[in-house]
Amino acid sequence: MHDILPEEQKYFQRIYNVIENIAGFYDFNKIDTPILESAELFSRGIGLATDIVGKQMFTLKTKGGDELALRPEGTAPIIRAYIEQGMVALSQPVKLWYSGPFFRYEHPQQGRFRQFWQFGFETLGEKGAVIDVQIIQIFYNILRELRLKNLTIELNTIGDSQCRPYYKKLLASFFKSREHALCSDCRRRLRENPLRILDCKEEKCHQIISQAPQIIDHLCEECHAHFK
Ligand SMILES: [Zn+2]
Ligand SMILES: [Zn+2]
């Protein structure tokens, strides 16, 4: 964790101003959720078998015995607020953005901070692909407004509950036959959630991943149309 010194504030402020302007232009409203949430929100919401919940969450027990977590990401708390605060009854989609500190028990040697600042956009109550495109457009505009050069957008999909289970099985059997060549983290992921192997940054895993089945070839019709 680190201090943000007076001379660094102007950079934070500049980034914040750009995000706030663009969020306003696209009609997103700001939401702040607590930094502490029940740990269960993340273990149930993101899934026990993700790296975030498995290894990267800062958790603590209160005197009353509640298990809390310093929020590792922004989506689960926003879904919680959407349900708890009755936003389901508002006109949909509900378009929200957030910015603030987040916490993960990361490897500092890889240049990551355990407290980091993140902003994000969420739309709820709308299925159409257009809203996904708008979010991509927003992030592109923010980065462009901040004068980042040579931007490349990479698009992917992880399917849905209809087509993902089959793809997961395919992936698991592909990696199982090559298990000996995977790093120790990936051997664990193979048992818990083979999809996470695709995120591995280890060189030896990369070579295997490049030959793995692609989800794009195994999407159901609905997901294929949405992605297209
Ligand atoms: Zn690996
Ligand atoms: Zn699907």
JSON list of C-alpha atoms and ligand atoms in Angstrom, two decimals:
[
{"chain": "A", "resi": 1, "resn": "MET", "atom": "CA", "xyz": [0.00, 0.00, 0.00]},
{"chain": "A", "resi": 2, "resn": "HIS", "atom": "CA", "xyz": [1.29, 3.45, -0.68]},
{"chain": "A", "resi": 3, "resn": "ASP", "atom": "CA", "xyz": [0.76, 7.14, 0.00]},
{"chain": "A", "resi": 4, "resn": "ILE", "atom": "CA", "xyz": [-0.50, 9.51, -2.65]},
{"chain": "A", "resi": 5, "resn": "LEU", "atom": "CA", "xyz": [1.62, 12.58, -2.10]},
{"chain": "A", "resi": 6, "resn": "PRO", "atom": "CA", "xyz": [0.56, 16.19, -2.74]},
{"chain": "A", "resi": 7, "resn": "GLU", "atom": "CA", "xyz": [2.55, 16.40, -5.98]},
{"chain": "A", "resi": 8, "resn": "GLU", "atom": "CA", "xyz": [0.78, 13.30, -7.33]},
{"chain": "A", "resi": 9, "resn": "GLN", "atom": "CA", "xyz": [-2.74, 14.52, -6.58]},
{"chain": "A", "resi": 10, "resn": "LYS", "atom": "CA", "xyz": [-3.10, 16.46, -9.82]},
{"chain": "A", "resi": 11, "resn": "TYR", "atom": "CA", "xyz": [-2.72, 13.25, -11.87]},
{"chain": "A", "resi": 12, "resn": "PHE", "atom": "CA", "xyz": [-5.44, 11.51, -9.85]},
{"chain": "A", "resi": 13, "resn": "GLN", "atom": "CA", "xyz": [-7.64, 14.57, -10.15]},
{"chain": "A", "resi": 14, "resn": "ARG", "atom": "CA", "xyz": [-7.13, 14.79, -13.91]},
{"chain": "A", "resi": 15, "resn": "ILE", "atom": "CA", "xyz": [-8.08, 11.13, -14.43]},
{"chain": "A", "resi": 16, "resn": "TYR", "atom": "CA", "xyz": [-11.09, 11.54, -12.15]},
{"chain": "A", "resi": 17, "resn": "ASN", "atom": "CA", "xyz": [-12.29, 14.63, -14.02]},
{"chain": "A", "resi": 18, "resn": "VAL", "atom": "CA", "xyz": [-12.08, 12.90, -17.39]},
{"chain": "A", "resi": 19, "resn": "ILE", "atom": "CA", "xyz": [-14.04, 9.87, -16.11]},
{"chain": "A", "resi": 20, "resn": "GLU", "atom": "CA", "xyz": [-16.66, 12.05, -14.44]},
{"chain": "A", "resi": 21, "resn": "ASN", "atom": "CA", "xyz": [-17.21, 14.13, -17.60]},
{"chain": "A", "resi": 22, "resn": "ILE", "atom": "CA", "xyz": [-17.58, 11.15, -19.88]},
{"chain": "A", "resi": 23, "resn": "ALA", "atom": "CA", "xyz": [-19.82, 9.32, -17.37]},
{"chain": "A", "resi": 24, "resn": "GLY", "atom": "CA", "xyz": [-22.09, 12.37, -17.32]},
{"chain": "A", "resi": 25, "resn": "PHE", "atom": "CA", "xyz": [-22.16, 12.59, -21.10]},
{"chain": "A", "resi": 26, "resn": "TYR", "atom": "CA", "xyz": [-23.34, 8.96, -21.34]},
{"chain": "A", "resi": 27, "resn": "ASP", "atom": "CA", "xyz": [-25.85, 9.45, -18.52]},
{"chain": "A", "resi": 28, "resn": "PHE", "atom": "CA", "xyz": [-24.23, 7.21, -15.89]},
{"chain": "A", "resi": 29, "resn": "ASN", "atom": "CA", "xyz": [-24.81, 8.07, -12.22]},
{"chain": "A", "resi": 30, "resn": "LYS", "atom": "CA", "xyz": [-22.15, 7.72, -9.56]},
{"chain": "A", "resi": 31, "resn": "ILE", "atom": "CA", "xyz": [-22.48, 5.22, -6.74]},
{"chain": "A", "resi": 32, "resn": "ASP", "atom": "CA", "xyz": [-20.26, 4.69, -3.68]},
{"chain": "A", "resi": 33, "resn": "THR", "atom": "CA", "xyz": [-20.46, 1.39, -1.86]},
{"chain": "A", "resi": 34, "resn": "PRO", "atom": "CA", "xyz": [-18.72, 0.62, 1.47]},
{"chain": "A", "resi": 35, "resn": "ILE", "atom": "CA", "xyz": [-15.10, -0.47, 1.44]},
{"chain": "A", "resi": 36, "resn": "LEU", "atom": "CA", "xyz": [-15.99, -3.31, 3.84]},
{"chain": "A", "resi": 37, "resn": "GLU", "atom": "CA", "xyz": [-18.59, -5.88, 2.85]},
{"chain": "A", "resi": 38, "resn": "SER", "atom": "CA", "xyz": [-19.53, -9.29, 4.09]},
{"chain": "A", "resi": 39, "resn": "ALA", "atom": "CA", "xyz": [-16.92, -11.75, 2.75]},
{"chain": "A", "resi": 40, "resn": "GLU", "atom": "CA", "xyz": [-19.76, -13.99, 1.66]},
{"chain": "A", "resi": 41, "resn": "LEU", "atom": "CA", "xyz": [-20.92, -11.39, -0.89]},
{"chain": "A", "resi": 42, "resn": "PHE", "atom": "CA", "xyz": [-17.75, -12.01, -2.87]},
{"chain": "A", "resi": 43, "resn": "SER", "atom": "CA", "xyz": [-17.41, -15.75, -2.28]},
{"chain": "A", "resi": 44, "resn": "ARG", "atom": "CA", "xyz": [-20.99, -16.30, -3.44]},
{"chain": "A", "resi": 45, "resn": "GLY", "atom": "CA", "xyz": [-21.07, -13.50, -6.01]},
{"chain": "A", "resi": 46, "resn": "ILE", "atom": "CA", "xyz": [-17.77, -14.09, -7.80]},
{"chain": "A", "resi": 47, "resn": "GLY", "atom": "CA", "xyz": [-17.41, -17.77, -6.94]},
{"chain": "A", "resi": 48, "resn": "LEU", "atom": "CA", "xyz": [-15.22, -19.60, -4.46]},
{"chain": "A", "resi": 49, "resn": "ALA", "atom": "CA", "xyz": [-13.02, -21.05, -7.17]},
{"chain": "A", "resi": 50, "resn": "THR", "atom": "CA", "xyz": [-11.79, -17.76, -8.58]},
{"chain": "A", "resi": 51, "resn": "ASP", "atom": "CA", "xyz": [-8.29, -16.53, -7.77]},
{"chain": "A", "resi": 52, "resn": "ILE", "atom": "CA", "xyz": [-9.78, -13.35, -6.29]},
{"chain": "A", "resi": 53, "resn": "VAL", "atom": "CA", "xyz": [-11.74, -15.23, -3.66]},
{"chain": "A", "resi": 54, "resn": "GLY", "atom": "CA", "xyz": [-9.30, -18.11, -3.24]},
{"chain": "A", "resi": 55, "resn": "LYS", "atom": "CA", "xyz": [-6.06, -16.19, -2.71]},
{"chain": "A", "resi": 56, "resn": "GLN", "atom": "CA", "xyz": [-6.46, -12.46, -3.15]},
{"chain": "A", "resi": 57, "resn": "MET", "atom": "CA", "xyz": [-9.07, -11.34, -0.64]},
{"chain": "A", "resi": 58, "resn": "PHE", "atom": "CA", "xyz": [-8.21, -9.35, 2.47]},
{"chain": "A", "resi": 59, "resn": "THR", "atom": "CA", "xyz": [-10.60, -10.73, 5.08]},
{"chain": "A", "resi": 60, "resn": "LEU", "atom": "CA", "xyz": [-11.06, -10.04, 8.80]},
{"chain": "A", "resi": 61, "resn": "LYS", "atom": "CA", "xyz": [-13.26, -11.21, 11.64]},
{"chain": "A", "resi": 62, "resn": "THR", "atom": "CA", "xyz": [-15.15, -8.65, 13.75]},
{"chain": "A", "resi": 63, "resn": "LYS", "atom": "CA", "xyz": [-15.55, -8.97, 17.52]},
{"chain": "A", "resi": 64, "resn": "GLY", "atom": "CA", "xyz": [-19.07, -10.21, 16.86]},
{"chain": "A", "resi": 65, "resn": "GLY", "atom": "CA", "xyz": [-17.70, -12.98, 14.65]},
{"chain": "A", "resi": 66, "resn": "ASP", "atom": "CA", "xyz": [-18.77, -11.61, 11.26]},
{"chain": "A", "resi": 67, "resn": "GLU", "atom": "CA", "xyz": [-16.38, -12.30, 8.41]},
{"chain": "A", "resi": 68, "resn": "LEU", "atom": "CA", "xyz": [-15.75, -9.15, 6.40]},
{"chain": "A", "resi": 69, "resn": "ALA", "atom": "CA", "xyz": [-13.67, -8.42, 3.31]},
{"chain": "A", "resi": 70, "resn": "LEU", "atom": "CA", "xyz": [-11.98, -5.29, 2.03]},
{"chain": "A", "resi": 71, "resn": "ARG", "atom": "CA", "xyz": [-13.69, -5.05, -1.33]},
{"chain": "A", "resi": 72, "resn": "PRO", "atom": "CA", "xyz": [-11.59, -6.72, -4.05]},
{"chain": "A", "resi": 73, "resn": "GLU", "atom": "CA", "xyz": [-13.78, -5.54, -6.95]},
{"chain": "A", "resi": 74, "resn": "GLY", "atom": "CA", "xyz": [-16.78, -3.35, -7.70]},
{"chain": "A", "resi": 75, "resn": "THR", "atom": "CA", "xyz": [-19.42, -5.46, -9.41]},
{"chain": "A", "resi": 76, "resn": "ALA", "atom": "CA", "xyz": [-20.71, -7.65, -6.55]},
{"chain": "A", "resi": 77, "resn": "PRO", "atom": "CA", "xyz": [-21.30, -4.66, -4.20]},
{"chain": "A", "resi": 78, "resn": "ILE", "atom": "CA", "xyz": [-23.19, -2.82, -6.94]},
{"chain": "A", "resi": 79, "resn": "ILE", "atom": "CA", "xyz": [-25.44, -5.81, -7.62]},
{"chain": "A", "resi": 80, "resn": "ARG", "atom": "CA", "xyz": [-26.05, -5.99, -3.85]},
{"chain": "A", "resi": 81, "resn": "ALA", "atom": "CA", "xyz": [-26.99, -2.30, -3.74]},
{"chain": "A", "resi": 82, "resn": "TYR", "atom": "CA", "xyz": [-29.19, -2.66, -6.83]},
{"chain": "A", "resi": 83, "resn": "ILE", "atom": "CA", "xyz": [-31.21, -5.38, -5.10]},
{"chain": "A", "resi": 84, "resn": "GLU", "atom": "CA", "xyz": [-31.18, -3.96, -1.54]},
{"chain": "A", "resi": 85, "resn": "GLN", "atom": "CA", "xyz": [-32.07, -0.40, -2.56]},
{"chain": "A", "resi": 86, "resn": "GLY", "atom": "CA", "xyz": [-34.92, -1.42, -4.85]},
{"chain": "A", "resi": 87, "resn": "MET", "atom": "CA", "xyz": [-33.33, -0.11, -8.03]},
{"chain": "A", "resi": 88, "resn": "VAL", "atom": "CA", "xyz": [-35.14, -2.94, -9.83]},
{"chain": "A", "resi": 89, "resn": "ALA", "atom": "CA", "xyz": [-38.20, -0.66, -9.65]},
{"chain": "A", "resi": 90, "resn": "LEU", "atom": "CA", "xyz": [-36.47, 2.21, -11.50]},
{"chain": "A", "resi": 91, "resn": "SER", "atom": "CA", "xyz": [-36.64, 2.58, -15.25]},
{"chain": "A", "resi": 92, "resn": "GLN", "atom": "CA", "xyz": [-34.12, 0.15, -16.77]},
{"chain": "A", "resi": 93, "resn": "PRO", "atom": "CA", "xyz": [-31.30, -0.02, -17.60]},
{"chain": "A", "resi": 94, "resn": "VAL", "atom": "CA", "xyz": [-29.79, 1.45, -14.44]},
{"chain": "A", "resi": 95, "resn": "LYS", "atom": "CA", "xyz": [-26.43, 2.93, -15.43]},
{"chain": "A", "resi": 96, "resn": "LEU", "atom": "CA", "xyz": [-23.88, 3.37, -12.64]},
{"chain": "A", "resi": 97, "resn": "TRP", "atom": "CA", "xyz": [-20.21, 4.21, -12.32]},
{"chain": "A", "resi": 98, "resn": "TYR", "atom": "CA", "xyz": [-17.81, 4.05, -9.38]},
{"chain": "A", "resi": 99, "resn": "SER", "atom": "CA", "xyz": [-14.30, 5.05, -8.44]},
{"chain": "A", "resi": 100, "resn": "GLY", "atom": "CA", "xyz": [-12.27, 4.36, -5.33]},
{"chain": "A", "resi": 101, "resn": "PRO", "atom": "CA", "xyz": [-9.80, 2.14, -3.51]},
{"chain": "A", "resi": 102, "resn": "PHE", "atom": "CA", "xyz": [-9.88, -1.64, -3.87]},
{"chain": "A", "resi": 103, "resn": "PHE", "atom": "CA", "xyz": [-7.80, -4.29, -2.14]},
{"chain": "A", "resi": 104, "resn": "ARG", "atom": "CA", "xyz": [-6.16, -7.54, -3.15]},
{"chain": "A", "resi": 105, "resn": "TYR", "atom": "CA", "xyz": [-3.59, -9.71, -1.58]},
{"chain": "A", "resi": 106, "resn": "GLU", "atom": "CA", "xyz": [-1.40, -9.51, -4.72]},
{"chain": "A", "resi": 107, "resn": "HIS", "atom": "CA", "xyz": [2.26, -10.21, -5.41]},
{"chain": "A", "resi": 108, "resn": "PRO", "atom": "CA", "xyz": [3.96, -6.83, -4.92]},
{"chain": "A", "resi": 109, "resn": "GLN", "atom": "CA", "xyz": [7.02, -8.08, -6.81]},
{"chain": "A", "resi": 110, "resn": "GLN", "atom": "CA", "xyz": [4.91, -8.10, -9.97]},
{"chain": "A", "resi": 111, "resn": "GLY", "atom": "CA", "xyz": [4.41, -4.35, -9.66]},
{"chain": "A", "resi": 112, "resn": "ARG", "atom": "CA", "xyz": [0.91, -4.62, -8.20]},
{"chain": "A", "resi": 113, "resn": "PHE", "atom": "CA", "xyz": [-0.34, -2.72, -5.19]},
{"chain": "A", "resi": 114, "resn": "ARG", "atom": "CA", "xyz": [-2.40, -4.26, -2.42]},
{"chain": "A", "resi": 115, "resn": "GLN", "atom": "CA", "xyz": [-4.48, -1.10, -2.27]},
{"chain": "A", "resi": 116, "resn": "PHE", "atom": "CA", "xyz": [-5.17, 0.23, -5.74]},
{"chain": "A", "resi": 117, "resn": "TRP", "atom": "CA", "xyz": [-7.58, 2.69, -7.33]},
{"chain": "A", "resi": 118, "resn": "GLN", "atom": "CA", "xyz": [-10.10, 1.53, -9.83]},
{"chain": "A", "resi": 119, "resn": "PHE", "atom": "CA", "xyz": [-13.06, 2.97, -11.65]},
{"chain": "A", "resi": 120, "resn": "GLY", "atom": "CA", "xyz": [-15.74, 1.08, -13.50]},
{"chain": "A", "resi": 121, "resn": "PHE", "atom": "CA", "xyz": [-19.10, 1.21, -15.22]},
{"chain": "A", "resi": 122, "resn": "GLU", "atom": "CA", "xyz": [-22.05, -1.13, -14.71]},
{"chain": "A", "resi": 123, "resn": "THR", "atom": "CA", "xyz": [-25.37, -1.36, -16.50]},
{"chain": "A", "resi": 124, "resn": "LEU", "atom": "CA", "xyz": [-28.15, -3.43, -14.96]},
{"chain": "A", "resi": 125, "resn": "GLY", "atom": "CA", "xyz": [-31.51, -4.61, -16.24]},
{"chain": "A", "resi": 126, "resn": "GLU", "atom": "CA", "xyz": [-30.73, -4.67, -19.97]},
{"chain": "A", "resi": 127, "resn": "LYS", "atom": "CA", "xyz": [-29.63, -7.65, -22.05]},
{"chain": "A", "resi": 128, "resn": "GLY", "atom": "CA", "xyz": [-28.86, -6.08, -25.42]},
{"chain": "A", "resi": 129, "resn": "ALA", "atom": "CA", "xyz": [-25.41, -6.07, -26.95]},
{"chain": "A", "resi": 130, "resn": "VAL", "atom": "CA", "xyz": [-25.60, -2.33, -27.64]},
{"chain": "A", "resi": 131, "resn": "ILE", "atom": "CA", "xyz": [-25.09, -1.54, -23.96]},
{"chain": "A", "resi": 132, "resn": "ASP", "atom": "CA", "xyz": [-21.88, -3.63, -23.95]},
{"chain": "A", "resi": 133, "resn": "VAL", "atom": "CA", "xyz": [-20.68, -1.71, -26.98]},
{"chain": "A", "resi": 134, "resn": "GLN", "atom": "CA", "xyz": [-21.40, 1.56, -25.19]},
{"chain": "A", "resi": 135, "resn": "ILE", "atom": "CA", "xyz": [-19.25, 0.53, -22.23]},
{"chain": "A", "resi": 136, "resn": "ILE", "atom": "CA", "xyz": [-16.38, -0.35, -24.56]},
{"chain": "A", "resi": 137, "resn": "GLN", "atom": "CA", "xyz": [-16.84, 3.01, -26.27]},
{"chain": "A", "resi": 138, "resn": "ILE", "atom": "CA", "xyz": [-16.75, 4.80, -22.90]},
{"chain": "A", "resi": 139, "resn": "PHE", "atom": "CA", "xyz": [-13.47, 3.18, -21.87]},
{"chain": "A", "resi": 140, "resn": "TYR", "atom": "CA", "xyz": [-11.96, 3.90, -25.26]},
{"chain": "A", "resi": 141, "resn": "ASN", "atom": "CA", "xyz": [-13.00, 7.55, -24.99]},
{"chain": "A", "resi": 142, "resn": "ILE", "atom": "CA", "xyz": [-11.56, 7.86, -21.49]},
{"chain": "A", "resi": 143, "resn": "LEU", "atom": "CA", "xyz": [-8.19, 6.45, -22.55]},
{"chain": "A", "resi": 144, "resn": "ARG", "atom": "CA", "xyz": [-8.16, 8.63, -25.67]},
{"chain": "A", "resi": 145, "resn": "GLU", "atom": "CA", "xyz": [-9.08, 11.72, -23.66]},
{"chain": "A", "resi": 146, "resn": "LEU", "atom": "CA", "xyz": [-6.14, 10.92, -21.35]},
{"chain": "A", "resi": 147, "resn": "ARG", "atom": "CA", "xyz": [-3.96, 10.96, -24.49]},
{"chain": "A", "resi": 148, "resn": "LEU", "atom": "CA", "xyz": [-2.92, 7.32, -24.37]},
{"chain": "A", "resi": 149, "resn": "LYS", "atom": "CA", "xyz": [-1.55, 6.36, -27.78]},
{"chain": "A", "resi": 150, "resn": "ASN", "atom": "CA", "xyz": [-1.74, 3.20, -29.94]},
{"chain": "A", "resi": 151, "resn": "LEU", "atom": "CA", "xyz": [-4.86, 1.84, -28.31]},
{"chain": "A", "resi": 152, "resn": "THR", "atom": "CA", "xyz": [-5.98, -1.66, -29.27]},
{"chain": "A", "resi": 153, "resn": "ILE", "atom": "CA", "xyz": [-9.32, -3.13, -28.23]},
{"chain": "A", "resi": 154, "resn": "GLU", "atom": "CA", "xyz": [-9.38, -6.90, -27.68]},
{"chain": "A", "resi": 155, "resn": "LEU", "atom": "CA", "xyz": [-12.80, -8.51, -27.55]},
{"chain": "A", "resi": 156, "resn": "ASN", "atom": "CA", "xyz": [-13.68, -11.80, -25.93]},
{"chain": "A", "resi": 157, "resn": "THR", "atom": "CA", "xyz": [-16.70, -13.59, -24.51]},
{"chain": "A", "resi": 158, "resn": "ILE", "atom": "CA", "xyz": [-17.09, -16.24, -21.84]},
{"chain": "A", "resi": 159, "resn": "GLY", "atom": "CA", "xyz": [-20.51, -17.43, -23.04]},
{"chain": "A", "resi": 160, "resn": "ASP", "atom": "CA", "xyz": [-23.34, -18.03, -20.57]},
{"chain": "A", "resi": 161, "resn": "SER", "atom": "CA", "xyz": [-24.73, -20.77, -18.34]},
{"chain": "A", "resi": 162, "resn": "GLN", "atom": "CA", "xyz": [-26.01, -22.58, -21.41]},
{"chain": "A", "resi": 163, "resn": "CYS", "atom": "CA", "xyz": [-22.75, -23.00, -23.33]},
{"chain": "A", "resi": 164, "resn": "ARG", "atom": "CA", "xyz": [-19.99, -22.40, -20.77]},
{"chain": "A", "resi": 165, "resn": "PRO", "atom": "CA", "xyz": [-20.29, -25.71, -18.85]},
{"chain": "A", "resi": 166, "resn": "TYR", "atom": "CA", "xyz": [-19.63, -27.74, -22.01]},
{"chain": "A", "resi": 167, "resn": "TYR", "atom": "CA", "xyz": [-16.67, -25.55, -22.95]},
{"chain": "A", "resi": 168, "resn": "LYS", "atom": "CA", "xyz": [-15.29, -25.90, -19.42]},
{"chain": "A", "resi": 169, "resn": "LYS", "atom": "CA", "xyz": [-15.41, -29.67, -19.76]},
{"chain": "A", "resi": 170, "resn": "LEU", "atom": "CA", "xyz": [-13.60, -29.52, -23.11]},
{"chain": "A", "resi": 171, "resn": "LEU", "atom": "CA", "xyz": [-10.99, -27.26, -21.61]},
{"chain": "A", "resi": 172, "resn": "ALA", "atom": "CA", "xyz": [-10.52, -29.44, -18.53]},
{"chain": "A", "resi": 173, "resn": "SER", "atom": "CA", "xyz": [-9.91, -32.55, -20.58]},
{"chain": "A", "resi": 174, "resn": "PHE", "atom": "CA", "xyz": [-7.50, -30.66, -22.85]},
{"chain": "A", "resi": 175, "resn": "PHE", "atom": "CA", "xyz": [-5.44, -29.41, -19.90]},
{"chain": "A", "resi": 176, "resn": "LYS", "atom": "CA", "xyz": [-5.68, -32.70, -18.02]},
{"chain": "A", "resi": 177, "resn": "SER", "atom": "CA", "xyz": [-3.80, -34.44, -20.80]},
{"chain": "A", "resi": 178, "resn": "ARG", "atom": "CA", "xyz": [-1.06, -31.81, -20.45]},
{"chain": "A", "resi": 179, "resn": "GLU", "atom": "CA", "xyz": [-1.19, -31.36, -16.69]},
{"chain": "A", "resi": 180, "resn": "HIS", "atom": "CA", "xyz": [2.48, -32.25, -16.12]},
{"chain": "A", "resi": 181, "resn": "ALA", "atom": "CA", "xyz": [3.56, -29.22, -18.19]},
{"chain": "A", "resi": 182, "resn": "LEU", "atom": "CA", "xyz": [1.43, -26.66, -16.29]},
{"chain": "A", "resi": 183, "resn": "CYS", "atom": "CA", "xyz": [2.63, -24.46, -13.41]},
{"chain": "A", "resi": 184, "resn": "SER", "atom": "CA", "xyz": [1.52, -25.40, -9.88]},
{"chain": "A", "resi": 185, "resn": "ASP", "atom": "CA", "xyz": [-1.12, -22.61, -9.81]},
{"chain": "A", "resi": 186, "resn": "CYS", "atom": "CA", "xyz": [-2.66, -23.91, -13.02]},
{"chain": "A", "resi": 187, "resn": "ARG", "atom": "CA", "xyz": [-2.72, -27.50, -11.72]},
{"chain": "A", "resi": 188, "resn": "ARG", "atom": "CA", "xyz": [-4.81, -26.16, -8.84]},
{"chain": "A", "resi": 189, "resn": "ARG", "atom": "CA", "xyz": [-6.99, -24.11, -11.22]},
{"chain": "A", "resi": 190, "resn": "LEU", "atom": "CA", "xyz": [-7.55, -27.26, -13.29]},
{"chain": "A", "resi": 191, "resn": "ARG", "atom": "CA", "xyz": [-9.37, -28.80, -10.34]},
{"chain": "A", "resi": 192, "resn": "GLU", "atom": "CA", "xyz": [-11.15, -25.61, -9.28]},
{"chain": "A", "resi": 193, "resn": "ASN", "atom": "CA", "xyz": [-11.90, -23.62, -12.42]},
{"chain": "A", "resi": 194, "resn": "PRO", "atom": "CA", "xyz": [-10.11, -24.48, -15.68]},
{"chain": "A", "resi": 195, "resn": "LEU", "atom": "CA", "xyz": [-11.21, -21.16, -17.25]},
{"chain": "A", "resi": 196, "resn": "ARG", "atom": "CA", "xyz": [-8.74, -19.34, -14.97]},
{"chain": "A", "resi": 197, "resn": "ILE", "atom": "CA", "xyz": [-5.84, -21.16, -16.61]},
{"chain": "A", "resi": 198, "resn": "LEU", "atom": "CA", "xyz": [-6.43, -18.96, -19.65]},
{"chain": "A", "resi": 199, "resn": "ASP", "atom": "CA", "xyz": [-5.30, -15.94, -17.56]},
{"chain": "A", "resi": 200, "resn": "CYS", "atom": "CA", "xyz": [-1.95, -17.46, -16.55]},
{"chain": "A", "resi": 201, "resn": "LYS", "atom": "CA", "xyz": [1.06, -15.33, -17.36]},
{"chain": "A", "resi": 202, "resn": "GLU", "atom": "CA", "xyz": [3.65, -18.13, -17.01]},
{"chain": "A", "resi": 203, "resn": "GLU", "atom": "CA", "xyz": [5.56, -18.74, -20.24]},
{"chain": "A", "resi": 204, "resn": "LYS", "atom": "CA", "xyz": [5.26, -22.54, -20.11]},
{"chain": "A", "resi": 205, "resn": "CYS", "atom": "CA", "xyz": [1.49, -22.32, -19.62]},
{"chain": "A", "resi": 206, "resn": "HIS", "atom": "CA", "xyz": [1.18, -19.77, -22.41]},
{"chain": "A", "resi": 207, "resn": "GLN", "atom": "CA", "xyz": [2.42, -22.24, -25.00]},
{"chain": "A", "resi": 208, "resn": "ILE", "atom": "CA", "xyz": [-0.19, -24.79, -23.96]},
{"chain": "A", "resi": 209, "resn": "ILE", "atom": "CA", "xyz": [-2.96, -22.17, -23.74]},
{"chain": "A", "resi": 210, "resn": "SER", "atom": "CA", "xyz": [-2.31, -21.06, -27.32]},
{"chain": "A", "resi": 211, "resn": "GLN", "atom": "CA", "xyz": [-3.33, -24.54, -28.52]},
{"chain": "A", "resi": 212, "resn": "ALA", "atom": "CA", "xyz": [-6.40, -24.86, -26.28]},
{"chain": "A", "resi": 213, "resn": "PRO", "atom": "CA", "xyz": [-9.96, -25.02, -27.68]},
{"chain": "A", "resi": 214, "resn": "GLN", "atom": "CA", "xyz": [-11.44, -21.55, -28.24]},
{"chain": "A", "resi": 215, "resn": "ILE", "atom": "CA", "xyz": [-14.77, -20.64, -26.67]},
{"chain": "A", "resi": 216, "resn": "ILE", "atom": "CA", "xyz": [-15.73, -18.72, -29.79]},
{"chain": "A", "resi": 217, "resn": "ASP", "atom": "CA", "xyz": [-16.08, -22.10, -31.57]},
{"chain": "A", "resi": 218, "resn": "HIS", "atom": "CA", "xyz": [-18.38, -23.45, -28.85]},
{"chain": "A", "resi": 219, "resn": "LEU", "atom": "CA", "xyz": [-20.87, -20.64, -28.16]},
{"chain": "A", "resi": 220, "resn": "CYS", "atom": "CA", "xyz": [-24.62, -21.33, -28.16]},
{"chain": "A", "resi": 221, "resn": "GLU", "atom": "CA", "xyz": [-26.68, -19.56, -30.80]},
{"chain": "A", "resi": 222, "resn": "GLU", "atom": "CA", "xyz": [-27.79, -16.76, -28.47]},
{"chain": "A", "resi": 223, "resn": "CYS", "atom": "CA", "xyz": [-24.25, -15.99, -27.29]},
{"chain": "A", "resi": 224, "resn": "HIS", "atom": "CA", "xyz": [-22.95, -16.15, -30.83]},
{"chain": "A", "resi": 225, "resn": "ALA", "atom": "CA", "xyz": [-25.52, -13.59, -31.99]},
{"chain": "A", "resi": 226, "resn": "HIS", "atom": "CA", "xyz": [-24.78, -11.35, -28.97]},
{"chain": "A", "resi": 227, "resn": "PHE", "atom": "CA", "xyz": [-21.05, -11.45, -29.56]},
{"chain": "A", "resi": 228, "resn": "LYS", "atom": "CA", "xyz": [-21.41, -10.91, -33.31]},
{"chain": "B", "resi": 1, "resn": "ZN", "atom": "ZN", "xyz": [0.10, -21.46, -15.22]},
{"chain": "B", "resi": 2, "resn": "ZN", "atom": "ZN", "xyz": [-24.32, -19.30, -24.57]}
]
